[in-house]
Amino acid sequence: AQKITQTQPGMFVQEKEAVTLDCTYDTSDQSYGLFWYKQPSSGEMIFLIYQGSYDEQNATEGRYSLNFQKARKSANLVISASQLGDSAMYFCAMDVNNQGGKLIFGQGTELSVKP
Amino acid sequence: NAGVTQTPKFQVLKTGQSMTLQCAQDMNHEYMSWYRQDPGMGLRLIHYSVGAGITDQGEVPNGYNVSRSTTEDFPLRLLSAAPSQTSVYFCASRPGGEIYEQYFGPGTRLTVT
């Protein structure tokens, strides 16, 4: 079965520190994509970062990086230098075979950044 | 570009009523999808489309119909609303090729009483 697991319902981090949000995935397919989305309290879904299963380098986008460990089937999100505006829900998602419209989401992690 | 637009933003229905949630994108994206988000949960796929005239079921399709007669529009129809369909509904689109990011609409908050 294809599944995304986020085991941290809630996380706290001090402003300006780094934080890692955990994500493990389960699929028997070789080709897939992994995503992280941010959902602030206003409700919109904001794309943060993408990692393809065949990408050898970890993806980075500004303060966001994806720690991709294929053998462990993990795709953790690292946010460096946390800001108050980073307080939000974060969702890990997978697109098996990069099928285009079929994302499987985890349950999310609520991140709170303390001043 | 307006991106992905959804109407209405909020809707209250009585059990048994039907309605259509509208979704449109002006980016000429090939793929479009509908998700629902229940409180405290991630999004779950209802239906998706890989192009005009082509649709398929996702994880939770029961009680919903879709059609895609144009590239731009992907309406979601609730046939006979039930309280279990109370949720926030998101429409998303994605270009084809090797651009994998899905662009989400702002969501429709639906309450069925």
Coordinates of C-alpha atoms in Angstrom, one line a residue:
Chain A
A1 CA 0.0 0.0 0.0
Q2 CA 1.1 3.5 -0.7
K3 CA 1.3 5.6 2.4
I4 CA 2.8 8.7 3.9
T5 CA 3.5 8.8 7.6
Q6 CA 4.2 11.9 9.7
T7 CA 4.7 10.9 13.3
Q8 CA 5.0 14.4 14.8
P9 CA 1.5 15.9 15.4
G10 CA 3.1 19.1 16.8
M11 CA 6.6 20.6 17.0
F12 CA 8.0 23.7 18.7
V13 CA 11.1 25.6 17.6
Q14 CA 12.8 28.7 18.8
E15 CA 13.0 31.5 16.4
K16 CA 16.2 31.5 14.3
E17 CA 16.9 27.8 15.0
A18 CA 16.6 25.0 12.5
V19 CA 13.9 22.3 12.7
T20 CA 13.4 19.0 11.1
L21 CA 10.0 17.6 10.2
D22 CA 9.8 13.9 9.7
C23 CA 8.2 12.1 6.8
T24 CA 8.4 8.4 5.9
Y25 CA 6.7 6.9 2.8
D26 CA 5.8 3.5 1.6
T27 CA 5.6 2.5 -2.1
S28 CA 6.9 -0.4 -4.1
D29 CA 7.2 1.8 -7.2
Q30 CA 10.6 3.0 -8.3
S31 CA 9.4 6.3 -9.8
Y32 CA 7.8 8.8 -7.5
G33 CA 7.9 12.3 -6.3
L34 CA 7.9 13.7 -2.8
F35 CA 6.5 17.1 -1.8
W36 CA 6.2 19.3 1.1
Y37 CA 3.3 21.8 1.4
K38 CA 2.7 24.5 4.0
Q39 CA -0.8 25.4 5.2
P40 CA -1.0 28.5 7.3
S41 CA -4.0 29.3 9.5
S42 CA -5.6 31.1 6.5
G43 CA -6.0 27.7 4.9
E44 CA -4.2 27.9 1.5
M45 CA -1.8 25.2 0.4
I46 CA 1.6 26.5 -0.4
F47 CA 4.2 24.4 -2.3
L48 CA 7.6 24.4 -0.6
I49 CA 9.8 21.7 -2.2
Y50 CA 9.9 18.7 -4.5
Q51 CA 12.2 15.7 -4.7
G52 CA 12.2 13.1 -7.4
S53 CA 13.0 9.5 -6.6
Y54 CA 15.8 9.5 -9.2
D55 CA 17.3 12.8 -8.1
E56 CA 20.7 12.2 -6.5
Q57 CA 21.0 15.5 -4.8
N58 CA 18.8 16.6 -2.0
A59 CA 16.4 19.4 -3.0
T60 CA 16.8 22.8 -1.6
E61 CA 14.7 26.0 -1.9
G62 CA 15.9 28.9 0.1
R63 CA 15.6 28.0 3.8
Y64 CA 14.0 24.7 3.0
S65 CA 15.8 21.5 2.2
L66 CA 14.6 18.0 1.8
N67 CA 16.8 15.3 3.5
F68 CA 16.1 12.4 1.1
Q69 CA 17.2 8.9 2.4
K70 CA 15.9 6.5 -0.2
A71 CA 16.9 3.3 1.5
R72 CA 15.1 4.4 4.7
K73 CA 12.2 5.7 2.7
S74 CA 12.3 9.0 4.5
A75 CA 12.0 12.6 3.1
N76 CA 12.4 14.9 6.1
L77 CA 12.0 18.7 5.7
V78 CA 14.6 20.9 7.2
I79 CA 13.8 24.5 7.8
S80 CA 16.8 26.6 8.7
A81 CA 16.7 29.9 10.6
S82 CA 13.0 29.6 11.6
Q83 CA 10.8 32.7 11.4
L84 CA 7.6 33.4 13.2
G85 CA 5.8 33.2 9.8
D86 CA 6.8 29.6 9.6
S87 CA 4.2 28.7 12.2
A88 CA 1.8 26.5 10.2
M89 CA 0.7 23.0 9.3
Y90 CA 3.2 21.1 7.1
F91 CA 2.2 18.2 4.9
C92 CA 4.4 15.7 3.2
A93 CA 2.9 14.2 0.0
M94 CA 3.8 11.6 -2.6
D95 CA 3.0 11.3 -6.3
V96 CA 3.6 7.7 -7.3
N97 CA 4.9 7.3 -10.9
N98 CA 4.6 11.1 -11.1
Q99 CA 1.1 10.5 -12.4
G100 CA 0.3 14.2 -12.4
G101 CA -2.8 14.6 -10.3
K102 CA -2.6 12.0 -7.6
L103 CA -1.0 13.2 -4.4
I104 CA -1.1 11.0 -1.3
F105 CA -0.8 13.2 1.8
G106 CA 0.4 12.5 5.4
Q107 CA -1.6 13.8 8.4
G108 CA 0.6 16.8 8.9
T109 CA 2.8 18.4 11.5
E110 CA 1.8 21.6 13.3
L111 CA 4.9 23.7 13.7
S112 CA 4.9 26.6 16.2
V113 CA 7.8 29.0 16.2
K114 CA 8.5 30.7 19.6
P115 CA 9.9 34.2 19.7
Chain B
N1 CA -3.0 34.9 -14.3
A2 CA -5.7 34.3 -11.7
G3 CA -4.2 30.8 -11.1
V4 CA -6.7 28.3 -9.7
T5 CA -10.1 29.7 -8.7
Q6 CA -12.8 28.1 -6.7
T7 CA -16.4 29.1 -6.1
P8 CA -18.1 29.4 -3.7
K9 CA -15.8 30.0 -0.8
F10 CA -18.4 28.9 1.7
Q11 CA -21.6 26.8 1.3
V12 CA -24.2 25.3 3.6
L13 CA -26.4 22.5 2.3
K14 CA -29.1 20.5 3.8
T15 CA -28.9 16.7 3.7
G16 CA -30.1 15.4 0.3
Q17 CA -29.4 18.6 -1.6
S18 CA -27.1 18.6 -4.6
M19 CA -24.7 21.2 -5.8
T20 CA -21.6 21.9 -7.9
L21 CA -18.3 23.2 -6.7
Q22 CA -16.6 25.2 -9.4
C23 CA -12.9 25.1 -10.2
A24 CA -11.2 26.9 -13.0
Q25 CA -7.5 27.5 -14.0
D26 CA -6.1 29.8 -16.6
M27 CA -2.7 28.4 -16.9
N28 CA -3.5 25.7 -19.5
H29 CA -2.6 23.0 -17.1
E30 CA -3.0 19.4 -18.2
Y31 CA -3.8 17.8 -14.9
M32 CA -6.6 18.8 -12.4
S33 CA -7.6 17.2 -9.1
W34 CA -10.1 17.5 -6.3
Y35 CA -9.2 16.8 -2.7
R36 CA -11.1 17.0 0.6
Q37 CA -9.6 17.9 3.9
D38 CA -11.3 16.9 7.1
P39 CA -10.4 18.4 10.5
G40 CA -7.0 17.4 11.7
M41 CA -6.2 15.4 8.6
G42 CA -4.3 15.6 5.4
L43 CA -5.9 16.0 2.0
R44 CA -7.5 13.0 0.3
L45 CA -8.0 12.7 -3.4
I46 CA -11.6 12.5 -4.7
H47 CA -11.2 12.6 -8.5
Y48 CA -8.6 13.7 -10.9
S49 CA -8.2 14.4 -14.6
V50 CA -5.2 14.1 -16.9
G51 CA -6.8 16.1 -19.7
A52 CA -10.0 17.3 -21.2
G53 CA -12.5 14.4 -21.5
I54 CA -10.5 12.1 -19.2
T55 CA -11.3 11.6 -15.5
D56 CA -10.6 8.9 -12.9
Q57 CA -11.4 8.1 -9.3
G58 CA -9.2 8.8 -6.4
E59 CA -9.3 7.5 -2.9
V60 CA -12.7 8.8 -1.8
P61 CA -14.9 9.1 -4.9
N62 CA -18.3 8.0 -3.5
G63 CA -21.0 10.6 -3.6
Y64 CA -19.1 12.8 -6.1
N65 CA -19.1 13.2 -9.9
V66 CA -16.8 15.1 -12.1
S67 CA -16.5 16.0 -15.8
R68 CA -13.8 17.8 -17.8
S69 CA -15.2 19.2 -21.0
T70 CA -12.6 21.9 -21.3
T71 CA -9.0 22.2 -20.2
E72 CA -9.9 25.2 -17.9
D73 CA -12.8 23.8 -15.9
F74 CA -13.2 20.9 -13.6
P75 CA -16.5 21.0 -11.6
L76 CA -17.2 18.7 -8.7
R77 CA -20.8 17.6 -8.3
L78 CA -22.3 16.4 -5.0
L79 CA -25.2 14.2 -5.9
S80 CA -27.1 14.0 -2.6
A81 CA -25.2 15.8 0.2
A82 CA -24.6 14.0 3.5
P83 CA -23.2 15.3 6.8
S84 CA -20.1 13.1 6.1
Q85 CA -19.3 15.4 3.2
T86 CA -18.8 18.3 5.5
S87 CA -15.2 19.3 4.7
V88 CA -12.9 21.8 3.0
Y89 CA -12.6 21.0 -0.7
F90 CA -9.4 22.0 -2.7
C91 CA -9.0 22.0 -6.4
A92 CA -5.5 21.7 -7.8
S93 CA -3.8 21.8 -11.2
R94 CA -0.5 20.9 -12.6
P95 CA 1.2 21.4 -15.9
G96 CA 2.3 18.4 -17.8
G97 CA 5.9 17.4 -18.5
E98 CA 8.5 17.6 -15.8
I99 CA 7.0 20.3 -13.7
Y100 CA 5.6 18.4 -10.8
E101 CA 4.3 21.2 -8.5
Q102 CA 0.5 21.2 -8.0
Y103 CA -1.1 24.6 -7.7
F104 CA -4.0 24.7 -5.2
G105 CA -7.1 26.9 -5.2
P106 CA -8.1 28.7 -2.0
G107 CA -10.6 26.0 -1.0
T108 CA -14.4 25.8 -0.5
R109 CA -15.7 25.2 3.0
L110 CA -18.8 23.0 2.8
T111 CA -21.1 22.3 5.7
V112 CA -23.9 19.8 5.3
T113 CA -26.6 19.9 8.0

